[in-house]
Amino acid sequence: METHRLILPEDLNQYGFLFGGRLLAWVDEASWIAASLEFPAAKFVTVGMDRVEFHHSVKEGTILAIHCEQARRGTTSVTYAVTVRDGKSAGAPIFSTRVTFVSVDEGGRKLAL
């Protein structure tokens, strides 16, 4: 699954670059959507995000491509590899990580997929 985001002035930090927390929220959201589309009956919560390291700064007006691909499936969890790139170029990733979700019931207890 892939989604796109346009970097707007409200997404920038005090130095004029994309605020890292905003990108992390988009990565979490995009990978949750991927998991929910692949497992429509499951209710997922985020349990972890691997290494958080930004490889390049991002300026206003950039279109980001956020690509999510299932990397691992467990009994109650699923992990997605997420890569963020400049949507207009095939250059090196701006950011990459793995996000893990666990399937839960209404009470928040783990539930098999």
mmCIF file of N, CA, C and O in Angstrom:
data_model
loop_
_atom_site.group_PDB
_atom_site.id
_atom_site.type_symbol
_atom_site.label_atom_id
_atom_site.label_comp_id
_atom_site.label_asym_id
_atom_site.label_seq_id
_atom_site.Cartn_x
_atom_site.Cartn_y
_atom_site.Cartn_z
ATOM 1 N N MET A 1 0.835 -1.163 0.000
ATOM 2 C CA MET A 1 0.000 0.000 0.000
ATOM 3 C C MET A 1 0.889 1.238 0.000
ATOM 4 O O MET A 1 1.931 1.248 0.628
ATOM 5 N N GLU A 2 0.454 2.262 -0.697
ATOM 6 C CA GLU A 2 1.195 3.509 -0.703
ATOM 7 C C GLU A 2 0.221 4.671 -0.593
ATOM 8 O O GLU A 2 -0.862 4.642 -1.159
ATOM 9 N N THR A 3 0.627 5.662 0.172
ATOM 10 C CA THR A 3 -0.144 6.882 0.316
ATOM 11 C C THR A 3 0.802 8.066 0.154
ATOM 12 O O THR A 3 2.020 7.887 0.171
ATOM 13 N N HIS A 4 0.241 9.242 -0.007
ATOM 14 C CA HIS A 4 1.055 10.438 -0.224
ATOM 15 C C HIS A 4 0.638 11.549 0.726
ATOM 16 O O HIS A 4 -0.520 11.618 1.132
ATOM 17 N N ARG A 5 1.591 12.421 1.044
ATOM 18 C CA ARG A 5 1.350 13.596 1.898
ATOM 19 C C ARG A 5 2.072 14.792 1.306
ATOM 20 O O ARG A 5 3.221 14.679 0.873
ATOM 21 N N LEU A 6 1.406 15.927 1.315
ATOM 22 C CA LEU A 6 1.998 17.188 0.902
ATOM 23 C C LEU A 6 2.458 17.925 2.152
ATOM 24 O O LEU A 6 1.683 18.081 3.102
ATOM 25 N N ILE A 7 3.699 18.385 2.162
ATOM 26 C CA ILE A 7 4.234 19.097 3.319
ATOM 27 C C ILE A 7 3.785 20.558 3.251
ATOM 28 O O ILE A 7 4.133 21.284 2.319
ATOM 29 N N LEU A 8 3.014 20.952 4.251
ATOM 30 C CA LEU A 8 2.439 22.291 4.344
ATOM 31 C C LEU A 8 3.124 23.080 5.466
ATOM 32 O O LEU A 8 3.811 22.492 6.316
ATOM 33 N N PRO A 9 2.934 24.404 5.511
ATOM 34 C CA PRO A 9 3.593 25.214 6.548
ATOM 35 C C PRO A 9 3.346 24.726 7.969
ATOM 36 O O PRO A 9 4.249 24.767 8.811
ATOM 37 N N GLU A 10 2.144 24.213 8.255
ATOM 38 C CA GLU A 10 1.836 23.757 9.611
ATOM 39 C C GLU A 10 2.562 22.463 9.995
ATOM 40 O O GLU A 10 2.536 22.065 11.151
ATOM 41 N N ASP A 11 3.221 21.817 9.018
ATOM 42 C CA ASP A 11 3.969 20.586 9.273
ATOM 43 C C ASP A 11 5.439 20.848 9.613
ATOM 44 O O ASP A 11 6.189 19.920 9.886
ATOM 45 N N LEU A 12 5.850 22.119 9.590
ATOM 46 C CA LEU A 12 7.266 22.468 9.735
ATOM 47 C C LEU A 12 7.646 22.805 11.170
ATOM 48 O O LEU A 12 6.844 23.326 11.932
ATOM 49 N N ASN A 13 8.911 22.530 11.489
ATOM 50 C CA ASN A 13 9.444 22.904 12.802
ATOM 51 C C ASN A 13 9.948 24.348 12.762
ATOM 52 O O ASN A 13 9.795 25.041 11.748
ATOM 53 N N GLN A 14 10.583 24.786 13.827
ATOM 54 C CA GLN A 14 11.040 26.167 13.934
ATOM 55 C C GLN A 14 12.152 26.515 12.946
ATOM 56 O O GLN A 14 12.455 27.688 12.740
ATOM 57 N N TYR A 15 12.756 25.512 12.295
ATOM 58 C CA TYR A 15 13.827 25.758 11.335
ATOM 59 C C TYR A 15 13.364 25.649 9.883
ATOM 60 O O TYR A 15 14.169 25.740 8.964
ATOM 61 N N GLY A 16 12.069 25.407 9.688
ATOM 62 C CA GLY A 16 11.526 25.327 8.331
ATOM 63 C C GLY A 16 11.581 23.957 7.698
ATOM 64 O O GLY A 16 11.385 23.815 6.493
ATOM 65 N N PHE A 17 11.828 22.915 8.508
ATOM 66 C CA PHE A 17 11.854 21.541 8.006
ATOM 67 C C PHE A 17 10.709 20.749 8.617
ATOM 68 O O PHE A 17 10.173 21.113 9.662
ATOM 69 N N LEU A 18 10.377 19.629 7.980
ATOM 70 C CA LEU A 18 9.297 18.776 8.467
ATOM 71 C C LEU A 18 9.558 18.381 9.920
ATOM 72 O O LEU A 18 10.643 17.905 10.267
ATOM 73 N N PHE A 19 8.557 18.557 10.767
ATOM 74 C CA PHE A 19 8.621 18.158 12.168
ATOM 75 C C PHE A 19 8.617 16.635 12.229
ATOM 76 O O PHE A 19 7.736 15.975 11.673
ATOM 77 N N GLY A 20 9.607 16.041 12.886
ATOM 78 C CA GLY A 20 9.751 14.590 12.929
ATOM 79 C C GLY A 20 8.540 13.873 13.506
ATOM 80 O O GLY A 20 8.149 12.811 13.031
ATOM 81 N N GLY A 21 7.934 14.464 14.518
ATOM 82 C CA GLY A 21 6.758 13.842 15.133
ATOM 83 C C GLY A 21 5.595 13.732 14.174
ATOM 84 O O GLY A 21 4.806 12.784 14.232
ATOM 85 N N ARG A 22 5.481 14.699 13.269
ATOM 86 C CA ARG A 22 4.405 14.659 12.266
ATOM 87 C C ARG A 22 4.614 13.470 11.334
ATOM 88 O O ARG A 22 3.694 12.736 11.032
ATOM 89 N N LEU A 23 5.864 13.272 10.900
ATOM 90 C CA LEU A 23 6.159 12.143 10.013
ATOM 91 C C LEU A 23 5.894 10.818 10.719
ATOM 92 O O LEU A 23 5.316 9.897 10.125
ATOM 93 N N LEU A 24 6.262 10.719 11.984
ATOM 94 C CA LEU A 24 6.013 9.477 12.726
ATOM 95 C C LEU A 24 4.520 9.185 12.821
ATOM 96 O O LEU A 24 4.099 8.026 12.700
ATOM 97 N N ALA A 25 3.715 10.208 13.022
ATOM 98 C CA ALA A 25 2.256 10.012 13.072
ATOM 99 C C ALA A 25 1.736 9.516 11.725
ATOM 100 O O ALA A 25 0.887 8.620 11.671
ATOM 101 N N TRP A 26 2.238 10.086 10.626
ATOM 102 C CA TRP A 26 1.793 9.651 9.300
ATOM 103 C C TRP A 26 2.210 8.214 9.014
ATOM 104 O O TRP A 26 1.462 7.445 8.415
ATOM 105 N N VAL A 27 3.417 7.832 9.436
ATOM 106 C CA VAL A 27 3.901 6.464 9.250
ATOM 107 C C VAL A 27 3.024 5.494 10.041
ATOM 108 O O VAL A 27 2.624 4.442 9.535
ATOM 109 N N ASP A 28 2.703 5.844 11.274
ATOM 110 C CA ASP A 28 1.839 5.011 12.111
ATOM 111 C C ASP A 28 0.467 4.861 11.458
ATOM 112 O O ASP A 28 -0.070 3.760 11.347
ATOM 113 N N GLU A 29 -0.094 5.977 11.009
ATOM 114 C CA GLU A 29 -1.417 5.949 10.379
ATOM 115 C C GLU A 29 -1.416 5.130 9.084
ATOM 116 O O GLU A 29 -2.296 4.292 8.880
ATOM 117 N N ALA A 30 -0.433 5.350 8.220
ATOM 118 C CA ALA A 30 -0.383 4.639 6.937
ATOM 119 C C ALA A 30 -0.230 3.135 7.137
ATOM 120 O O ALA A 30 -0.894 2.338 6.460
ATOM 121 N N SER A 31 0.617 2.733 8.074
ATOM 122 C CA SER A 31 0.802 1.297 8.307
ATOM 123 C C SER A 31 -0.416 0.690 8.999
ATOM 124 O O SER A 31 -0.781 -0.459 8.730
ATOM 125 N N TRP A 32 -1.096 1.452 9.866
ATOM 126 C CA TRP A 32 -2.335 0.954 10.480
ATOM 127 C C TRP A 32 -3.397 0.745 9.403
ATOM 128 O O TRP A 32 -4.123 -0.255 9.424
ATOM 129 N N ILE A 33 -3.482 1.661 8.451
ATOM 130 C CA ILE A 33 -4.443 1.503 7.354
ATOM 131 C C ILE A 33 -4.115 0.252 6.548
ATOM 132 O O ILE A 33 -5.008 -0.530 6.216
ATOM 133 N N ALA A 34 -2.832 0.033 6.237
ATOM 134 C CA ALA A 34 -2.429 -1.163 5.494
ATOM 135 C C ALA A 34 -2.847 -2.430 6.233
ATOM 136 O O ALA A 34 -3.418 -3.356 5.648
ATOM 137 N N ALA A 35 -2.582 -2.470 7.544
ATOM 138 C CA ALA A 35 -2.954 -3.640 8.350
ATOM 139 C C ALA A 35 -4.467 -3.829 8.373
ATOM 140 O O ALA A 35 -4.973 -4.949 8.238
ATOM 141 N N SER A 36 -5.200 -2.748 8.536
ATOM 142 C CA SER A 36 -6.659 -2.828 8.615
ATOM 143 C C SER A 36 -7.282 -3.261 7.298
ATOM 144 O O SER A 36 -8.320 -3.929 7.290
ATOM 145 N N LEU A 37 -6.672 -2.890 6.176
ATOM 146 C CA LEU A 37 -7.173 -3.332 4.879
ATOM 147 C C LEU A 37 -6.871 -4.807 4.641
ATOM 148 O O LEU A 37 -7.682 -5.522 4.051
ATOM 149 N N GLU A 38 -5.714 -5.267 5.117
ATOM 150 C CA GLU A 38 -5.353 -6.677 4.940
ATOM 151 C C GLU A 38 -6.093 -7.597 5.904
ATOM 152 O O GLU A 38 -6.307 -8.769 5.595
ATOM 153 N N PHE A 39 -6.451 -7.083 7.071
ATOM 154 C CA PHE A 39 -7.140 -7.871 8.098
ATOM 155 C C PHE A 39 -8.373 -7.080 8.559
ATOM 156 O O PHE A 39 -8.394 -6.536 9.669
ATOM 157 N N PRO A 40 -9.405 -6.998 7.716
ATOM 158 C CA PRO A 40 -10.543 -6.111 8.013
ATOM 159 C C PRO A 40 -11.318 -6.452 9.286
ATOM 160 O O PRO A 40 -11.958 -5.558 9.855
ATOM 161 N N ALA A 41 -11.248 -7.682 9.756
ATOM 162 C CA ALA A 41 -11.994 -8.050 10.959
ATOM 163 C C ALA A 41 -11.224 -7.726 12.244
ATOM 164 O O ALA A 41 -11.794 -7.746 13.332
ATOM 165 N N ALA A 42 -9.947 -7.410 12.117
ATOM 166 C CA ALA A 42 -9.104 -7.181 13.296
ATOM 167 C C ALA A 42 -9.177 -5.733 13.771
ATOM 168 O O ALA A 42 -9.403 -4.820 12.987
ATOM 169 N N LYS A 43 -8.966 -5.566 15.075
ATOM 170 C CA LYS A 43 -8.819 -4.239 15.678
ATOM 171 C C LYS A 43 -7.370 -4.157 16.132
ATOM 172 O O LYS A 43 -6.956 -4.908 17.008
ATOM 173 N N PHE A 44 -6.616 -3.241 15.523
ATOM 174 C CA PHE A 44 -5.178 -3.164 15.787
ATOM 175 C C PHE A 44 -4.808 -1.981 16.659
ATOM 176 O O PHE A 44 -5.399 -0.909 16.556
ATOM 177 N N VAL A 45 -3.796 -2.200 17.498
ATOM 178 C CA VAL A 45 -3.140 -1.113 18.222
ATOM 179 C C VAL A 45 -1.642 -1.219 17.937
ATOM 180 O O VAL A 45 -1.115 -2.313 17.753
ATOM 181 N N THR A 46 -0.974 -0.092 17.898
ATOM 182 C CA THR A 46 0.463 -0.057 17.668
ATOM 183 C C THR A 46 1.181 -0.496 18.943
ATOM 184 O O THR A 46 0.890 0.015 20.020
ATOM 185 N N VAL A 47 2.110 -1.442 18.794
ATOM 186 C CA VAL A 47 2.883 -1.874 19.958
ATOM 187 C C VAL A 47 4.358 -1.508 19.839
ATOM 188 O O VAL A 47 5.071 -1.515 20.836
ATOM 189 N N GLY A 48 4.808 -1.174 18.635
ATOM 190 C CA GLY A 48 6.212 -0.810 18.517
ATOM 191 C C GLY A 48 6.573 -0.266 17.160
ATOM 192 O O GLY A 48 5.935 -0.558 16.155
ATOM 193 N N MET A 49 7.602 0.558 17.174
ATOM 194 C CA MET A 49 8.192 1.080 15.954
ATOM 195 C C MET A 49 9.688 0.882 16.117
ATOM 196 O O MET A 49 10.267 1.271 17.136
ATOM 197 N N ASP A 50 10.303 0.247 15.122
ATOM 198 C CA ASP A 50 11.744 0.011 15.191
ATOM 199 C C ASP A 50 12.498 1.325 15.089
ATOM 200 O O ASP A 50 11.910 2.395 15.192
ATOM 201 N N ARG A 51 13.722 1.237 14.835
ATOM 202 C CA ARG A 51 14.632 2.389 14.768
ATOM 203 C C ARG A 51 13.992 3.610 14.097
ATOM 204 O O ARG A 51 13.410 3.506 13.025
ATOM 205 N N VAL A 52 14.149 4.742 14.746
ATOM 206 C CA VAL A 52 13.654 6.016 14.220
ATOM 207 C C VAL A 52 14.870 6.869 13.888
ATOM 208 O O VAL A 52 15.549 7.378 14.778
ATOM 209 N N GLU A 53 15.160 6.956 12.592
ATOM 210 C CA GLU A 53 16.306 7.737 12.130
ATOM 211 C C GLU A 53 15.930 8.419 10.819
ATOM 212 O O GLU A 53 15.548 7.760 9.851
ATOM 213 N N PHE A 54 16.029 9.738 10.815
ATOM 214 C CA PHE A 54 15.690 10.521 9.632
ATOM 215 C C PHE A 54 16.951 10.686 8.791
ATOM 216 O O PHE A 54 17.971 11.151 9.283
ATOM 217 N N HIS A 55 16.872 10.308 7.516
ATOM 218 C CA HIS A 55 18.043 10.313 6.639
ATOM 219 C C HIS A 55 18.232 11.635 5.901
ATOM 220 O O HIS A 55 19.357 11.969 5.534
ATOM 221 N N HIS A 56 17.145 12.364 5.677
ATOM 222 C CA HIS A 56 17.201 13.633 4.941
ATOM 223 C C HIS A 56 16.172 14.586 5.530
ATOM 224 O O HIS A 56 15.116 14.159 5.994
ATOM 225 N N SER A 57 16.458 15.872 5.464
ATOM 226 C CA SER A 57 15.455 16.857 5.872
ATOM 227 C C SER A 57 14.434 17.017 4.746
ATOM 228 O O SER A 57 14.698 16.665 3.596
ATOM 229 N N VAL A 58 13.267 17.554 5.104
ATOM 230 C CA VAL A 58 12.173 17.715 4.147
ATOM 231 C C VAL A 58 11.643 19.133 4.268
ATOM 232 O O VAL A 58 11.368 19.599 5.371
ATOM 233 N N LYS A 59 11.483 19.797 3.132
ATOM 234 C CA LYS A 59 11.011 21.175 3.122
ATOM 235 C C LYS A 59 9.561 21.272 2.683
ATOM 236 O O LYS A 59 8.998 20.328 2.101
ATOM 237 N N GLU A 60 8.967 22.428 2.937
ATOM 238 C CA GLU A 60 7.594 22.724 2.517
ATOM 239 C C GLU A 60 7.449 22.491 1.011
ATOM 240 O O GLU A 60 8.340 22.780 0.236
ATOM 241 N N GLY A 61 6.297 21.944 0.620
ATOM 242 C CA GLY A 61 5.995 21.707 -0.783
ATOM 243 C C GLY A 61 6.397 20.330 -1.281
ATOM 244 O O GLY A 61 6.019 19.929 -2.371
ATOM 245 N N THR A 62 7.159 19.592 -0.488
ATOM 246 C CA THR A 62 7.568 18.244 -0.874
ATOM 247 C C THR A 62 6.352 17.308 -0.804
ATOM 248 O O THR A 62 5.540 17.405 0.107
ATOM 249 N N ILE A 63 6.248 16.424 -1.764
ATOM 250 C CA ILE A 63 5.222 15.380 -1.725
ATOM 251 C C ILE A 63 5.920 14.098 -1.279
ATOM 252 O O ILE A 63 6.867 13.646 -1.929
ATOM 253 N N LEU A 64 5.475 13.565 -0.173
ATOM 254 C CA LEU A 64 6.058 12.326 0.342
ATOM 255 C C LEU A 64 5.253 11.124 -0.124
ATOM 256 O O LEU A 64 4.016 11.165 -0.155
ATOM 257 N N ALA A 65 5.946 10.052 -0.469
ATOM 258 C CA ALA A 65 5.326 8.761 -0.767
ATOM 259 C C ALA A 65 5.639 7.842 0.404
ATOM 260 O O ALA A 65 6.811 7.633 0.735
ATOM 261 N N ILE A 66 4.599 7.325 1.053
ATOM 262 C CA ILE A 66 4.763 6.440 2.209
ATOM 263 C C ILE A 66 4.323 5.044 1.778
ATOM 264 O O ILE A 66 3.146 4.798 1.525
ATOM 265 N N HIS A 67 5.288 4.144 1.684
ATOM 266 C CA HIS A 67 5.039 2.784 1.194
ATOM 267 C C HIS A 67 5.077 1.809 2.371
ATOM 268 O O HIS A 67 6.037 1.805 3.145
ATOM 269 N N CYS A 68 4.029 0.990 2.490
ATOM 270 C CA CYS A 68 3.916 0.004 3.578
ATOM 271 C C CYS A 68 3.769 -1.382 2.990
ATOM 272 O O CYS A 68 2.927 -1.603 2.108
ATOM 273 N N GLU A 69 4.563 -2.315 3.491
ATOM 274 C CA GLU A 69 4.512 -3.689 3.013
ATOM 275 C C GLU A 69 4.617 -4.641 4.198
ATOM 276 O O GLU A 69 5.479 -4.465 5.067
ATOM 277 N N GLN A 70 3.746 -5.645 4.222
ATOM 278 C CA GLN A 70 3.766 -6.609 5.328
ATOM 279 C C GLN A 70 5.114 -7.324 5.348
ATOM 280 O O GLN A 70 5.558 -7.857 4.336
ATOM 281 N N ALA A 71 5.765 -7.325 6.506
ATOM 282 C CA ALA A 71 7.085 -7.937 6.650
ATOM 283 C C ALA A 71 7.036 -9.218 7.470
ATOM 284 O O ALA A 71 7.862 -10.114 7.278
ATOM 285 N N ARG A 72 6.075 -9.296 8.396
ATOM 286 C CA ARG A 72 5.996 -10.459 9.282
ATOM 287 C C ARG A 72 4.589 -10.572 9.833
ATOM 288 O O ARG A 72 3.964 -9.566 10.166
ATOM 289 N N ARG A 73 4.124 -11.821 9.928
ATOM 290 C CA ARG A 73 2.815 -12.066 10.536
ATOM 291 C C ARG A 73 2.980 -13.102 11.631
ATOM 292 O O ARG A 73 3.539 -14.168 11.420
ATOM 293 N N GLY A 74 2.483 -12.760 12.826
ATOM 294 C CA GLY A 74 2.508 -13.688 13.933
ATOM 295 C C GLY A 74 1.099 -14.178 14.225
ATOM 296 O O GLY A 74 0.170 -13.970 13.428
ATOM 297 N N THR A 75 0.923 -14.788 15.369
ATOM 298 C CA THR A 75 -0.398 -15.300 15.755
ATOM 299 C C THR A 75 -1.361 -14.164 16.080
ATOM 300 O O THR A 75 -2.524 -14.194 15.687
ATOM 301 N N THR A 76 -0.849 -13.156 16.793
ATOM 302 C CA THR A 76 -1.696 -12.024 17.199
ATOM 303 C C THR A 76 -1.197 -10.692 16.658
ATOM 304 O O THR A 76 -1.827 -9.660 16.884
ATOM 305 N N SER A 77 -0.052 -10.706 15.968
ATOM 306 C CA SER A 77 0.551 -9.443 15.536
ATOM 307 C C SER A 77 0.947 -9.475 14.068
ATOM 308 O O SER A 77 1.066 -10.540 13.457
ATOM 309 N N VAL A 78 1.173 -8.281 13.538
ATOM 310 C CA VAL A 78 1.648 -8.137 12.165
ATOM 311 C C VAL A 78 2.595 -6.934 12.134
ATOM 312 O O VAL A 78 2.385 -5.950 12.838
ATOM 313 N N THR A 79 3.679 -7.068 11.352
ATOM 314 C CA THR A 79 4.681 -6.017 11.233
ATOM 315 C C THR A 79 4.763 -5.557 9.792
ATOM 316 O O THR A 79 4.764 -6.379 8.871
ATOM 317 N N TYR A 80 4.858 -4.233 9.623
ATOM 318 C CA TYR A 80 4.964 -3.631 8.290
ATOM 319 C C TYR A 80 6.288 -2.899 8.147
ATOM 320 O O TYR A 80 6.692 -2.167 9.048
ATOM 321 N N ALA A 81 6.941 -3.108 7.009
ATOM 322 C CA ALA A 81 8.121 -2.333 6.646
ATOM 323 C C ALA A 81 7.607 -1.069 5.970
ATOM 324 O O ALA A 81 6.787 -1.138 5.042
ATOM 325 N N VAL A 82 8.060 0.083 6.455
ATOM 326 C CA VAL A 82 7.593 1.363 5.930
ATOM 327 C C VAL A 82 8.786 2.144 5.397
ATOM 328 O O VAL A 82 9.802 2.282 6.083
ATOM 329 N N THR A 83 8.640 2.637 4.175
ATOM 330 C CA THR A 83 9.677 3.455 3.545
ATOM 331 C C THR A 83 9.041 4.755 3.089
ATOM 332 O O THR A 83 7.987 4.745 2.451
ATOM 333 N N VAL A 84 9.686 5.865 3.427
ATOM 334 C CA VAL A 84 9.202 7.189 3.027
ATOM 335 C C VAL A 84 10.219 7.789 2.067
ATOM 336 O O VAL A 84 11.412 7.846 2.380
ATOM 337 N N ARG A 85 9.740 8.217 0.899
ATOM 338 C CA ARG A 85 10.598 8.821 -0.118
ATOM 339 C C ARG A 85 9.988 10.124 -0.616
ATOM 340 O O ARG A 85 8.801 10.359 -0.432
ATOM 341 N N ASP A 86 10.812 10.915 -1.279
ATOM 342 C CA ASP A 86 10.304 12.065 -2.018
ATOM 343 C C ASP A 86 9.466 11.489 -3.151
ATOM 344 O O ASP A 86 9.961 10.683 -3.943
ATOM 345 N N GLY A 87 8.206 11.861 -3.225
ATOM 346 C CA GLY A 87 7.295 11.295 -4.219
ATOM 347 C C GLY A 87 7.632 11.640 -5.647
ATOM 348 O O GLY A 87 7.122 11.011 -6.573
ATOM 349 N N LYS A 88 8.508 12.621 -5.853
ATOM 350 C CA LYS A 88 8.860 13.032 -7.213
ATOM 351 C C LYS A 88 10.193 12.457 -7.684
ATOM 352 O O LYS A 88 10.602 12.703 -8.803
ATOM 353 N N SER A 89 10.870 11.702 -6.821
ATOM 354 C CA SER A 89 12.154 11.131 -7.234
ATOM 355 C C SER A 89 12.294 9.724 -6.680
ATOM 356 O O SER A 89 11.621 9.340 -5.736
ATOM 357 N N ALA A 90 13.173 8.979 -7.276
ATOM 358 C CA ALA A 90 13.425 7.602 -6.828
ATOM 359 C C ALA A 90 14.699 7.542 -5.997
ATOM 360 O O ALA A 90 15.350 6.515 -5.926
ATOM 361 N N GLY A 91 15.042 8.648 -5.376
ATOM 362 C CA GLY A 91 16.271 8.728 -4.589
ATOM 363 C C GLY A 91 16.223 7.901 -3.322
ATOM 364 O O GLY A 91 15.293 7.127 -3.080
ATOM 365 N N ALA A 92 17.232 8.083 -2.512
ATOM 366 C CA ALA A 92 17.354 7.356 -1.251
ATOM 367 C C ALA A 92 16.175 7.677 -0.337
ATOM 368 O O ALA A 92 15.619 8.780 -0.394
ATOM 369 N N PRO A 93 15.785 6.736 0.505
ATOM 370 C CA PRO A 93 14.670 6.984 1.431
ATOM 371 C C PRO A 93 14.968 8.142 2.385
ATOM 372 O O PRO A 93 16.106 8.341 2.801
ATOM 373 N N ILE A 94 13.931 8.867 2.723
ATOM 374 C CA ILE A 94 13.999 9.916 3.731
ATOM 375 C C ILE A 94 13.938 9.289 5.114
ATOM 376 O O ILE A 94 14.581 9.729 6.047
ATOM 377 N N PHE A 95 13.175 8.200 5.196
ATOM 378 C CA PHE A 95 12.929 7.545 6.479
ATOM 379 C C PHE A 95 12.479 6.119 6.209
ATOM 380 O O PHE A 95 11.776 5.858 5.224
ATOM 381 N N SER A 96 12.867 5.195 7.072
ATOM 382 C CA SER A 96 12.350 3.822 6.980
ATOM 383 C C SER A 96 12.328 3.226 8.381
ATOM 384 O O SER A 96 13.147 3.581 9.238
ATOM 385 N N THR A 97 11.380 2.342 8.591
ATOM 386 C CA THR A 97 11.247 1.675 9.882
ATOM 387 C C THR A 97 10.336 0.472 9.709
ATOM 388 O O THR A 97 9.852 0.189 8.609
ATOM 389 N N ARG A 98 10.093 -0.218 10.798
ATOM 390 C CA ARG A 98 9.115 -1.309 10.846
ATOM 391 C C ARG A 98 8.156 -0.987 11.989
ATOM 392 O O ARG A 98 8.596 -0.594 13.065
ATOM 393 N N VAL A 99 6.868 -1.161 11.722
ATOM 394 C CA VAL A 99 5.832 -0.869 12.710
ATOM 395 C C VAL A 99 5.086 -2.159 12.999
ATOM 396 O O VAL A 99 4.657 -2.854 12.074
ATOM 397 N N THR A 100 4.930 -2.471 14.289
ATOM 398 C CA THR A 100 4.247 -3.697 14.692
ATOM 399 C C THR A 100 2.933 -3.356 15.381
ATOM 400 O O THR A 100 2.878 -2.476 16.242
ATOM 401 N N PHE A 101 1.902 -4.089 14.989
ATOM 402 C CA PHE A 101 0.566 -3.947 15.562
ATOM 403 C C PHE A 101 0.157 -5.267 16.180
ATOM 404 O O PHE A 101 0.568 -6.335 15.724
ATOM 405 N N VAL A 102 -0.676 -5.198 17.212
ATOM 406 C CA VAL A 102 -1.249 -6.398 17.797
ATOM 407 C C VAL A 102 -2.764 -6.293 17.669
ATOM 408 O O VAL A 102 -3.340 -5.208 17.786
ATOM 409 N N SER A 103 -3.389 -7.429 17.386
ATOM 410 C CA SER A 103 -4.836 -7.514 17.295
ATOM 411 C C SER A 103 -5.392 -7.659 18.712
ATOM 412 O O SER A 103 -4.895 -8.467 19.498
ATOM 413 N N VAL A 104 -6.400 -6.839 19.023
ATOM 414 C CA VAL A 104 -6.973 -6.875 20.365
ATOM 415 C C VAL A 104 -8.496 -6.984 20.315
ATOM 416 O O VAL A 104 -9.126 -6.641 19.318
ATOM 417 N N ASP A 105 -9.058 -7.458 21.430
ATOM 418 C CA ASP A 105 -10.520 -7.502 21.559
ATOM 419 C C ASP A 105 -11.001 -6.188 22.185
ATOM 420 O O ASP A 105 -10.206 -5.271 22.431
ATOM 421 N N GLU A 106 -12.276 -6.111 22.464
ATOM 422 C CA GLU A 106 -12.854 -4.888 23.034
ATOM 423 C C GLU A 106 -12.234 -4.485 24.372
ATOM 424 O O GLU A 106 -12.187 -3.320 24.715
ATOM 425 N N GLY A 107 -11.722 -5.461 25.115
ATOM 426 C CA GLY A 107 -11.112 -5.180 26.415
ATOM 427 C C GLY A 107 -9.625 -4.909 26.337
ATOM 428 O O GLY A 107 -8.974 -4.730 27.347
ATOM 429 N N GLY A 108 -9.056 -4.912 25.112
ATOM 430 C CA GLY A 108 -7.639 -4.635 24.940
ATOM 431 C C GLY A 108 -6.759 -5.869 25.084
ATOM 432 O O GLY A 108 -5.543 -5.748 25.135
ATOM 433 N N ARG A 109 -7.361 -7.050 25.167
ATOM 434 C CA ARG A 109 -6.579 -8.308 25.279
ATOM 435 C C ARG A 109 -6.213 -8.814 23.890
ATOM 436 O O ARG A 109 -7.005 -8.702 22.953
ATOM 437 N N LYS A 110 -5.008 -9.404 23.774
ATOM 438 C CA LYS A 110 -4.559 -9.936 22.486
ATOM 439 C C LYS A 110 -5.567 -10.932 21.941
ATOM 440 O O LYS A 110 -6.144 -11.731 22.674
ATOM 441 N N LEU A 111 -5.707 -10.883 20.609
ATOM 442 C CA LEU A 111 -6.665 -11.744 19.913
ATOM 443 C C LEU A 111 -5.996 -12.275 18.652
ATOM 444 O O LEU A 111 -5.319 -11.529 17.937
ATOM 445 N N ALA A 112 -6.163 -13.555 18.377
ATOM 446 C CA ALA A 112 -5.559 -14.154 17.175
ATOM 447 C C ALA A 112 -6.112 -13.496 15.914
ATOM 448 O O ALA A 112 -7.278 -13.101 15.860
ATOM 449 N N LEU A 113 -5.238 -13.394 14.921
ATOM 450 C CA LEU A 113 -5.643 -12.822 13.622
ATOM 451 C C LEU A 113 -6.506 -13.801 12.847
ATOM 452 O O LEU A 113 -6.372 -14.962 12.904
#
